[in-house]
Coordinates of C-alpha atoms in Angstrom, one line a residue:
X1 CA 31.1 -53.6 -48.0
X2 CA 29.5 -52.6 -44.6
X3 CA 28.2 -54.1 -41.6
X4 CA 25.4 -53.1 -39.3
X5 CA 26.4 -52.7 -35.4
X6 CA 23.0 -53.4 -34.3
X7 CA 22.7 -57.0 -35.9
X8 CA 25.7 -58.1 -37.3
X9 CA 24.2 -58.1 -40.8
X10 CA 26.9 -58.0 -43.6
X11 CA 27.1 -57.8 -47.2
X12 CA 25.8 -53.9 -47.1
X13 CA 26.8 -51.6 -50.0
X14 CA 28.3 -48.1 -48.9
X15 CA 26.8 -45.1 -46.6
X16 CA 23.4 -44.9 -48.2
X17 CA 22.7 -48.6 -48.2
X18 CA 23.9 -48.2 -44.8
X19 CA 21.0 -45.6 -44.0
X20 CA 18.6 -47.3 -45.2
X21 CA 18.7 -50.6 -43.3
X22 CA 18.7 -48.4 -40.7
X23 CA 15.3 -47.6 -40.9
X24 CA 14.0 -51.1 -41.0
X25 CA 16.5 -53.1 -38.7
X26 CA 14.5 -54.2 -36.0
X27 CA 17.6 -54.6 -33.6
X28 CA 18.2 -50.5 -33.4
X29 CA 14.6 -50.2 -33.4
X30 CA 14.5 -52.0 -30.3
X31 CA 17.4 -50.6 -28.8
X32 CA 16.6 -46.6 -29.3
X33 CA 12.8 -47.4 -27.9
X34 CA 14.7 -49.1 -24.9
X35 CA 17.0 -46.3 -24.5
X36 CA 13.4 -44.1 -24.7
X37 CA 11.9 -46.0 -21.9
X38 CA 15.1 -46.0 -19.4
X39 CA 15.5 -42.3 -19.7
X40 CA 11.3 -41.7 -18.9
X41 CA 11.7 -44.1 -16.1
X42 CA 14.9 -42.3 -14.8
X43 CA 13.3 -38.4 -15.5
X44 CA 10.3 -39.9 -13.3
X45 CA 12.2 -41.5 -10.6
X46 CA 14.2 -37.9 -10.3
X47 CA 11.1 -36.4 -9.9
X48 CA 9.4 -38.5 -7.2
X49 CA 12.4 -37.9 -5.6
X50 CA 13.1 -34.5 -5.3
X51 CA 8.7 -33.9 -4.5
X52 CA 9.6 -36.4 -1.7
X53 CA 12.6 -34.4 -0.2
X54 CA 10.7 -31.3 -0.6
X55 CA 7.9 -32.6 1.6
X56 CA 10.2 -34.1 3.7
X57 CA 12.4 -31.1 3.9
X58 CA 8.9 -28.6 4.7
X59 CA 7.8 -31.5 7.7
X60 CA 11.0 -31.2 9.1
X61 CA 10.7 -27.5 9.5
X62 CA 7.1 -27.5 11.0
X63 CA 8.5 -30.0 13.7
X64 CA 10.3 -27.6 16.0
X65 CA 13.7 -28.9 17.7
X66 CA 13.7 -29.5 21.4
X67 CA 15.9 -27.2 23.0
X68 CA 19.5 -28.9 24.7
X69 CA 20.3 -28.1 28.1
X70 CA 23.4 -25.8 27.9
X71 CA 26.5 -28.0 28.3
X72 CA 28.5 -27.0 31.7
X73 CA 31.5 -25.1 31.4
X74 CA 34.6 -26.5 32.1
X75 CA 36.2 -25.5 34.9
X76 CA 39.3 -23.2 35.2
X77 CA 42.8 -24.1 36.1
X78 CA 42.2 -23.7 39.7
X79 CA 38.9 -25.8 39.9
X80 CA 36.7 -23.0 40.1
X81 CA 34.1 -23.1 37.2
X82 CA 34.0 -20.1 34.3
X83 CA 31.9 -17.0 34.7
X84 CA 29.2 -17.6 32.0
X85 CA 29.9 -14.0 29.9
X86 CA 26.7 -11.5 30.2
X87 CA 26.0 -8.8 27.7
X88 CA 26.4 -4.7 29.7
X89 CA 23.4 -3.4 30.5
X90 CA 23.6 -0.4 28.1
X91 CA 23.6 -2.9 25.2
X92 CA 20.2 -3.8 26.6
X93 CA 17.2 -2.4 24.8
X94 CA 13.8 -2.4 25.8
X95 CA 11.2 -3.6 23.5
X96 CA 9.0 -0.6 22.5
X97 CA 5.2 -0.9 24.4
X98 CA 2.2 -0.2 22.8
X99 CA -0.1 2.6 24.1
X100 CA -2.3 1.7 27.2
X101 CA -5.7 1.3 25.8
X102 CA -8.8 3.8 26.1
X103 CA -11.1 2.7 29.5
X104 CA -14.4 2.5 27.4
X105 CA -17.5 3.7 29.7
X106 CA -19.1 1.4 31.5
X107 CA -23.1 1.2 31.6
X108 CA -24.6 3.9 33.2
X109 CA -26.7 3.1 36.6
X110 CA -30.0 4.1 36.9
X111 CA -30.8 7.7 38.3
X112 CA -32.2 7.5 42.4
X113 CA -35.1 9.8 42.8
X114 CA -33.8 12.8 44.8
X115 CA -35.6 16.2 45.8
X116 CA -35.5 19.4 43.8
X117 CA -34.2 21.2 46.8
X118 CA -31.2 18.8 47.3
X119 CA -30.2 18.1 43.6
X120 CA -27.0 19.9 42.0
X121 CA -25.7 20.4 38.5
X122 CA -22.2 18.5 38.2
X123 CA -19.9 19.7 35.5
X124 CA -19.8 16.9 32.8
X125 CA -15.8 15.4 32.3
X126 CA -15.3 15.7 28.6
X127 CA -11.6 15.0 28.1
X128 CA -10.4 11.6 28.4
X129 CA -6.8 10.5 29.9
X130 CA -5.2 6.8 29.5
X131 CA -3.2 5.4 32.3
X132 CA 0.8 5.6 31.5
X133 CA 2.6 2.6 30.0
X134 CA 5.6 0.9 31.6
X135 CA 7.8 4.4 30.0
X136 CA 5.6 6.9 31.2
X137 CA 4.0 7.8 27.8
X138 CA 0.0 8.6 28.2
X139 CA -2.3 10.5 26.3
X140 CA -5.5 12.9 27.0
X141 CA -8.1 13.5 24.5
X142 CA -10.1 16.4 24.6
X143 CA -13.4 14.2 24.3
X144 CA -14.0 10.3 24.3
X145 CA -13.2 8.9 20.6
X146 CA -14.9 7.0 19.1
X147 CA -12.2 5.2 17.2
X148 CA -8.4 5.1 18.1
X149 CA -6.0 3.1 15.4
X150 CA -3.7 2.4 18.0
X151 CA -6.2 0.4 20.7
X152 CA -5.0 -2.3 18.1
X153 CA -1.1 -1.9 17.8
X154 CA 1.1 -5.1 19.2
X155 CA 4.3 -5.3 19.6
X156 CA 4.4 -7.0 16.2
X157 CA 3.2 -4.2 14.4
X158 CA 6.1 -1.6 16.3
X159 CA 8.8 -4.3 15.7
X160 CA 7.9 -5.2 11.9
X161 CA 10.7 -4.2 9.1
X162 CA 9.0 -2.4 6.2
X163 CA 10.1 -5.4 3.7
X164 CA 7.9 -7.4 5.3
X165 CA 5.2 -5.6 4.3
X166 CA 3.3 -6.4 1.3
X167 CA 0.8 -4.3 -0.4
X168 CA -2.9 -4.6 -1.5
X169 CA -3.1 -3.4 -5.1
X170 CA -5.6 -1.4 -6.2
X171 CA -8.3 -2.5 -8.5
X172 CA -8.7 0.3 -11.6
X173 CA -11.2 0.9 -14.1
X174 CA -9.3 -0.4 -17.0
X175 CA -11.0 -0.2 -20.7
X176 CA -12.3 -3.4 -22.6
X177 CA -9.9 -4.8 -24.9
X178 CA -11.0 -4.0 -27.7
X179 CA -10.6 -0.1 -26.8
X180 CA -11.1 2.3 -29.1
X181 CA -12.7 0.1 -31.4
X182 CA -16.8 -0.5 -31.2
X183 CA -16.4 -4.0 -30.3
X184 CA -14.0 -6.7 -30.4
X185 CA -14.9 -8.1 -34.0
X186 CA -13.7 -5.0 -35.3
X187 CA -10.8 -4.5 -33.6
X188 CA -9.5 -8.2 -34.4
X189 CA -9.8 -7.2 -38.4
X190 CA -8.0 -3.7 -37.8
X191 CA -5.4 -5.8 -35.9
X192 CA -5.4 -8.4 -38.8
X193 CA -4.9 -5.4 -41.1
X194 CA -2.7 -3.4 -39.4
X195 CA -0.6 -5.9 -37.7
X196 CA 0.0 -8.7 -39.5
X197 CA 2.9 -9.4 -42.7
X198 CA 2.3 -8.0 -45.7
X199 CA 2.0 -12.2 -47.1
X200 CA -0.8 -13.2 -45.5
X201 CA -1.4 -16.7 -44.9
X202 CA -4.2 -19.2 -44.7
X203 CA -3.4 -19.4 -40.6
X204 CA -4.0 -15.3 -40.9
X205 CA -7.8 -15.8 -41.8
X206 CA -8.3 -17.7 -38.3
X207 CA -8.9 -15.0 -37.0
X208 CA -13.1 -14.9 -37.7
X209 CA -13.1 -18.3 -35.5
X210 CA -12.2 -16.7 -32.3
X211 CA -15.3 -17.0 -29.5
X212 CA -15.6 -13.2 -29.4
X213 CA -15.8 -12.5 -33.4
X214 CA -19.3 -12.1 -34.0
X215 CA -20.8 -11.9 -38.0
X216 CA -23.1 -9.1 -36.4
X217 CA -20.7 -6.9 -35.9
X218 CA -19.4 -5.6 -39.0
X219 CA -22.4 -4.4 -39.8
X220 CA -22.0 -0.8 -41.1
X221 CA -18.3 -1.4 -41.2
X222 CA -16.0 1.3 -42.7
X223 CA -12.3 0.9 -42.1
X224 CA -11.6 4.9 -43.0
X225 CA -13.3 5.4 -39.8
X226 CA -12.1 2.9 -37.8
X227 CA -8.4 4.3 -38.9
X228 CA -9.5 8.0 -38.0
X229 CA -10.9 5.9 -34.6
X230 CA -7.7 4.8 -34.0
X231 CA -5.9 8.0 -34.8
X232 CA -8.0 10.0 -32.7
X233 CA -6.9 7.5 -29.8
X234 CA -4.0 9.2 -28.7
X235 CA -6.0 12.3 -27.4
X236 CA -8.5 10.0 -25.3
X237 CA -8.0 9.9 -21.9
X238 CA -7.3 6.3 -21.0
X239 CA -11.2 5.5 -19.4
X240 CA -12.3 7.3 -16.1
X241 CA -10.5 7.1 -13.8
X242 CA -11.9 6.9 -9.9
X243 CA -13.6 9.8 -8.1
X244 CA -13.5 11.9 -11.3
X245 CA -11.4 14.3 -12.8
X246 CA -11.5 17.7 -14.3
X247 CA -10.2 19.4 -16.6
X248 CA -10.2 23.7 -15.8
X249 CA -7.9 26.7 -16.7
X250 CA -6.8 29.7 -14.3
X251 CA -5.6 32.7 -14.9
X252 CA -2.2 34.2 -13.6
X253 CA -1.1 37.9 -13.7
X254 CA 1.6 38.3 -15.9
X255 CA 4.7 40.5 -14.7
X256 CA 5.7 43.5 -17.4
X257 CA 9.6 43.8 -17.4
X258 CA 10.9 47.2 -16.6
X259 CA 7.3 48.6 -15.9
X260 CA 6.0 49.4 -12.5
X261 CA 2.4 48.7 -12.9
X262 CA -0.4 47.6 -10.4
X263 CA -1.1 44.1 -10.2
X264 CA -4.9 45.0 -11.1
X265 CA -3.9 46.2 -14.4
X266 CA -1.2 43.4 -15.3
X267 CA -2.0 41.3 -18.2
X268 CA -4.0 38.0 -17.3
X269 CA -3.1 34.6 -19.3
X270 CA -5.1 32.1 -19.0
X271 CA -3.5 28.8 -18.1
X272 CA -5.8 25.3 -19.5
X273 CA -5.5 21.6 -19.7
X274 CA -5.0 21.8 -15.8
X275 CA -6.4 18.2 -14.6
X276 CA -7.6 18.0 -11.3
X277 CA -10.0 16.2 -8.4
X278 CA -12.0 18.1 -6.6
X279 CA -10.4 18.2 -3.0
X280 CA -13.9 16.4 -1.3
X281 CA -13.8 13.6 -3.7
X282 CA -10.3 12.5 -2.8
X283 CA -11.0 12.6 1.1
X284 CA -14.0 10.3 0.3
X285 CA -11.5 8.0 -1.3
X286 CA -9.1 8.1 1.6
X287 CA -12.0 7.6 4.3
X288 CA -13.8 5.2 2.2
X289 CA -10.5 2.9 2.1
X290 CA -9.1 0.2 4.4
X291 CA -6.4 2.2 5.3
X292 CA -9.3 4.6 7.5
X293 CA -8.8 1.9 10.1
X294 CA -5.7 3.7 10.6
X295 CA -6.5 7.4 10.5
X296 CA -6.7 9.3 13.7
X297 CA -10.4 11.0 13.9
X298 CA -10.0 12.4 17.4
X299 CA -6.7 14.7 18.3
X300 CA -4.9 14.5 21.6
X301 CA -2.2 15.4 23.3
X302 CA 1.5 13.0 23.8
X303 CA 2.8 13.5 27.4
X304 CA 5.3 11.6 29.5
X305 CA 5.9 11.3 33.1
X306 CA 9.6 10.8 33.6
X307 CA 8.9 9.8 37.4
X308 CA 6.4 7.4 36.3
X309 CA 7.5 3.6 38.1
X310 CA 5.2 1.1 36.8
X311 CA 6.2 -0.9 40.0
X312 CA 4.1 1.1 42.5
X313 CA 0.6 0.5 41.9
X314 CA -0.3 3.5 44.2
X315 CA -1.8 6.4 41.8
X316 CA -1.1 10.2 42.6
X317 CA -3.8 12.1 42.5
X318 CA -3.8 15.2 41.1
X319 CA -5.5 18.5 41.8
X320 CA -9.1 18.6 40.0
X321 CA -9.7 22.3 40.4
X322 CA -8.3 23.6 37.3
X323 CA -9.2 25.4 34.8
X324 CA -9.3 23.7 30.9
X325 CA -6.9 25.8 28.1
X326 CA -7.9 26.9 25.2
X327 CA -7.6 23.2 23.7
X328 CA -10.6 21.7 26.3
X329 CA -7.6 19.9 28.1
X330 CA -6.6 20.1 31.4
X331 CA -3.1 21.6 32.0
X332 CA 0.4 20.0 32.1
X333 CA 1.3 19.0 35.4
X334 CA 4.0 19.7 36.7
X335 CA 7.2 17.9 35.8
X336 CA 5.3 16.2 32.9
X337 CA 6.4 16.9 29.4
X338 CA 4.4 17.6 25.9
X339 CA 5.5 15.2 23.3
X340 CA 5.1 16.5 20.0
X341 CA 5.7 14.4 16.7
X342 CA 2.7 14.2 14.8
X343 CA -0.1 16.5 14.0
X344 CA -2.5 15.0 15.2
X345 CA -0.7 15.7 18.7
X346 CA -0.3 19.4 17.7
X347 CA -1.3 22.2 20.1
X348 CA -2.9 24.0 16.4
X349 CA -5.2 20.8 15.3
X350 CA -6.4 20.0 19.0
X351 CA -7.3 23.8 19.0
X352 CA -9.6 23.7 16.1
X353 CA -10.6 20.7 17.0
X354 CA -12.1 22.4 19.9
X355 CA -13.2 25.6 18.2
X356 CA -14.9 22.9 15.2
X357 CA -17.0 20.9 18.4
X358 CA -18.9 24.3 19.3
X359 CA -20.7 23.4 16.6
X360 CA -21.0 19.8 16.9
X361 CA -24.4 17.8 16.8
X362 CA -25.1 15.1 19.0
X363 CA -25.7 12.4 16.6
X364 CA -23.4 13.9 14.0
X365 CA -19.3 13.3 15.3
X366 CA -17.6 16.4 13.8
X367 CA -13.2 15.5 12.5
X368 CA -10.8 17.6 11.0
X369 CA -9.2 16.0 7.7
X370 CA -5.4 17.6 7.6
X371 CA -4.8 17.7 4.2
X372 CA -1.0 17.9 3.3
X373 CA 0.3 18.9 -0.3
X374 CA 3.3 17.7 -2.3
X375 CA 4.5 18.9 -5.3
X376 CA 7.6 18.4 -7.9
X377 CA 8.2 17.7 -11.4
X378 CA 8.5 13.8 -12.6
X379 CA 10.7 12.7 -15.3
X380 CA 9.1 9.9 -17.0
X381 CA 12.2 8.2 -19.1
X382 CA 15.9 7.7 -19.0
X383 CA 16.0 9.6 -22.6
X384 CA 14.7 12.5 -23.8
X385 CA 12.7 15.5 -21.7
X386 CA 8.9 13.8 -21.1
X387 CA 7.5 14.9 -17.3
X388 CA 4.9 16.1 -15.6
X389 CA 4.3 18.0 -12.5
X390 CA 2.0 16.2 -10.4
X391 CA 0.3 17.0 -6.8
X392 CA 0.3 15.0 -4.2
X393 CA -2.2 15.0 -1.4
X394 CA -1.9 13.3 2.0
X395 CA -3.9 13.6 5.2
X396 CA -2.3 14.1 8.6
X397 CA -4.2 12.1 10.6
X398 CA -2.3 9.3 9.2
X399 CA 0.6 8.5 11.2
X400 CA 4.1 9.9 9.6
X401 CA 5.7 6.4 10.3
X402 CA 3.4 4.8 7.8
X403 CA 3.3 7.7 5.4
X404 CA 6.7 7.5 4.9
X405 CA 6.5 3.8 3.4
X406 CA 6.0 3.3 -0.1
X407 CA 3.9 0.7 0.0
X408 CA 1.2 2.4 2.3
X409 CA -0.2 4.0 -0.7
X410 CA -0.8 6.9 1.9
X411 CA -0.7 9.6 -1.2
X412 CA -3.2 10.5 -3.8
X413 CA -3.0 12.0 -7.1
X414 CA -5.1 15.5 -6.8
X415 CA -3.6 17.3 -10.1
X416 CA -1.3 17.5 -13.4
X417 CA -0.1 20.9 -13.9
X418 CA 0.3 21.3 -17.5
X419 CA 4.0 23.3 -18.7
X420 CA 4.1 26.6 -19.5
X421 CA 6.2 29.0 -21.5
X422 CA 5.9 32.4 -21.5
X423 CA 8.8 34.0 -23.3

């Protein structure tokens, strides 16, 4: 005979008997639902308590600590105090300045009425030069810009480590959901069809209450078609993508081994499936984006006076009878150097810069978009031999500092070169 540990009840006959008192003695009843309600009220107590040291712990950061006074050294053997240790002065970097901005022109005063016989044509000042910064750095544009990315550079920005940046993705045209299918009733039975066991079950037929199934649809249905629709899905370009591609062929000259033939009579081959954006529509994208707040419009020319002391507020002035180069700037002066590291600061842009402004209209500001192309074959998985050979295009007038981080998204796709064989 057994007895139950709950309430002492005797007389009980063997395991099963056992069992089932079990599942009518009050006492354990009582006891598991009170074991229930201790370990709710001990999960919510934990919980209240770590919310509470979390807030605690984020108040305690916003309150900032009030700085101690540095504790006195103590002093040497011979009374006299310690020499507080100081870092050399070659260990000492300076903090890198921003530019000095561009002096926009003030309001121009009204003309005073002056005599024919008096009155002189003055040579117009086109190029514009900024004052130096505390290294001697300055810059001269060969006209006034109209918008310079770095009038709004702090010392943040020069400072700022490149994982601390985050970037904005881009928004694509994606497909609906349903894609290839017509709609999304039909694709929901092909996926019912297709996708599902070979049992089905009576949970399997839910699938005509979901919000977008509509009784409409089917109408016309055939599923040899929709099979073929799906078939012919692999050979779909995935939707359209932004600022439109193209698909073209070209035609190469083909060499003929161990005959010495002109080029004009060489065998042509004609290369298509070539995918490509036309070379307008992806400067729209670039100067259409955010990103264009940061693109250099307006050339100029990077010099430094190494004599420069930002100390002396007195200004040399220098010579103004001089003759403009060939870039519409005025010429180096002497013990100044030309600092060249982007191309935007090259001597070759700021001189078609100059030539393009011949023909510039007054209400029309004329730029030069330096396109720059990359190009290299991309393998696409650890295992087996799938690539492509993209082209990349970037612009220039973007600095190469922020080019050079990934998450800039400086580049844009311009084409897929397909893979050819000709053996």
């Amino acid at each position: 005979m057994l007895r139950c540990g709950f309430c002492d009840k005797k007389d009980i006959s063997g395991q099963r008997g056992l069992r089932n008192h079990w599942n009518k003695c009050g006492a354990r009843l009582a006891r598991i639902t009170s074991a229930a309600t201790q370990a709710v009220a001990t999960e919510a107590a934990r919980v209240e308590s770590e919310a509470t040291a979390a807030a605690q712990e984020i108040l305690d950061k916003n309150i900032p600590e009030v700085p101690r006074a540095p504790s006195p050294l103590p002093p040497g053997a011979g009374g006299r105090p310690h020499r507080r240790p100081r870092l050399p002065a070659r260990y000492c970097d300076d903090a890198p300045e921003p530019p000095t901005p561009i002096l926009r022109p003030l309001e121009p005063e009204p003309d005073l009425p002056t005599s024919n016989a008096t009155q002189q044509e003055i040579p117009t000042q086109t190029w514009v030069k900024t004052e130096p910064n505390a290294h001697g750095f300055y810059k001269v544009f060969p006209n006034r810009p109209t918008h310079d990315p770095e009038d709004s550079i702090s010392l943040d920005d020069l400072c700022r480590s490149s994982q601390l940046l985050t970037g904005t993705p881009k928004v694509a045209a994606a497909n609906p959901p349903f894609f290839s299918f017509l709609n999304s009733t039909v694709a929901r039975l092909m996926t019912w069809f297709h996708l599902g066991s070979n049992l089905k079950s009576i949970a399997d037929l839910d699938v005509i209450l979901q919000d977008d199934f509509d009784r409409m649809h089917p109408e016309g249905f055939s599923a040899a078609r929709e099979n073929k629709r799906l078939d012919d899905a692999s050979n779909i370009l995935p939707g359209q993508p932004p600022s439109g591609w193209t698909v073209g062929s070209v035609k190469i000259k083909l060499p003929a081994p161990k005959i010495c033939k002109p080029e004009a009579d060489a065998a042509e081959f004609e290369v298509a499936g070539i995918l490509y954006r036309p070379l307008l529509n992806v400067m729209t994208e670039a100067f259409q984006s955010p990103a264009f707040m940061q693109y250099h419009t307006t050339p100029f020319a990077s010099r430094r006076d190494p004599n420069h002391d930002p100390s002396k507020p007195d200004t040399t002035l220098e010579d103004v009878n001089f003759k403009l180069d060939e870039s519409g700037l005025p010429p180096l002066a002497a013990g100044h150097e030309a600092i060249c590291g982007e191309i935007y600061t090259s001597p070759e842009m700021l001189k078609a810069h100059h030539a393009l402004h011949r023909w510039d209209k007054p209400h029309i500001e004329t730029i030069i978009a330096a396109y720059m192309f990359w190009s290299d074959s991309t393998h696409l998985a650890n295992f087996g031999n799938a690539s492509l050979w993209p082209l990349y295009t970037f612009f220039g007038n973007l600095s190469k500092y922020i080019r050079a981080k990934p998450m800039a998204n400086a580049g844009f796709h311009q084409a897929y070169f397909p893979s050819v064989c000709l053996c």
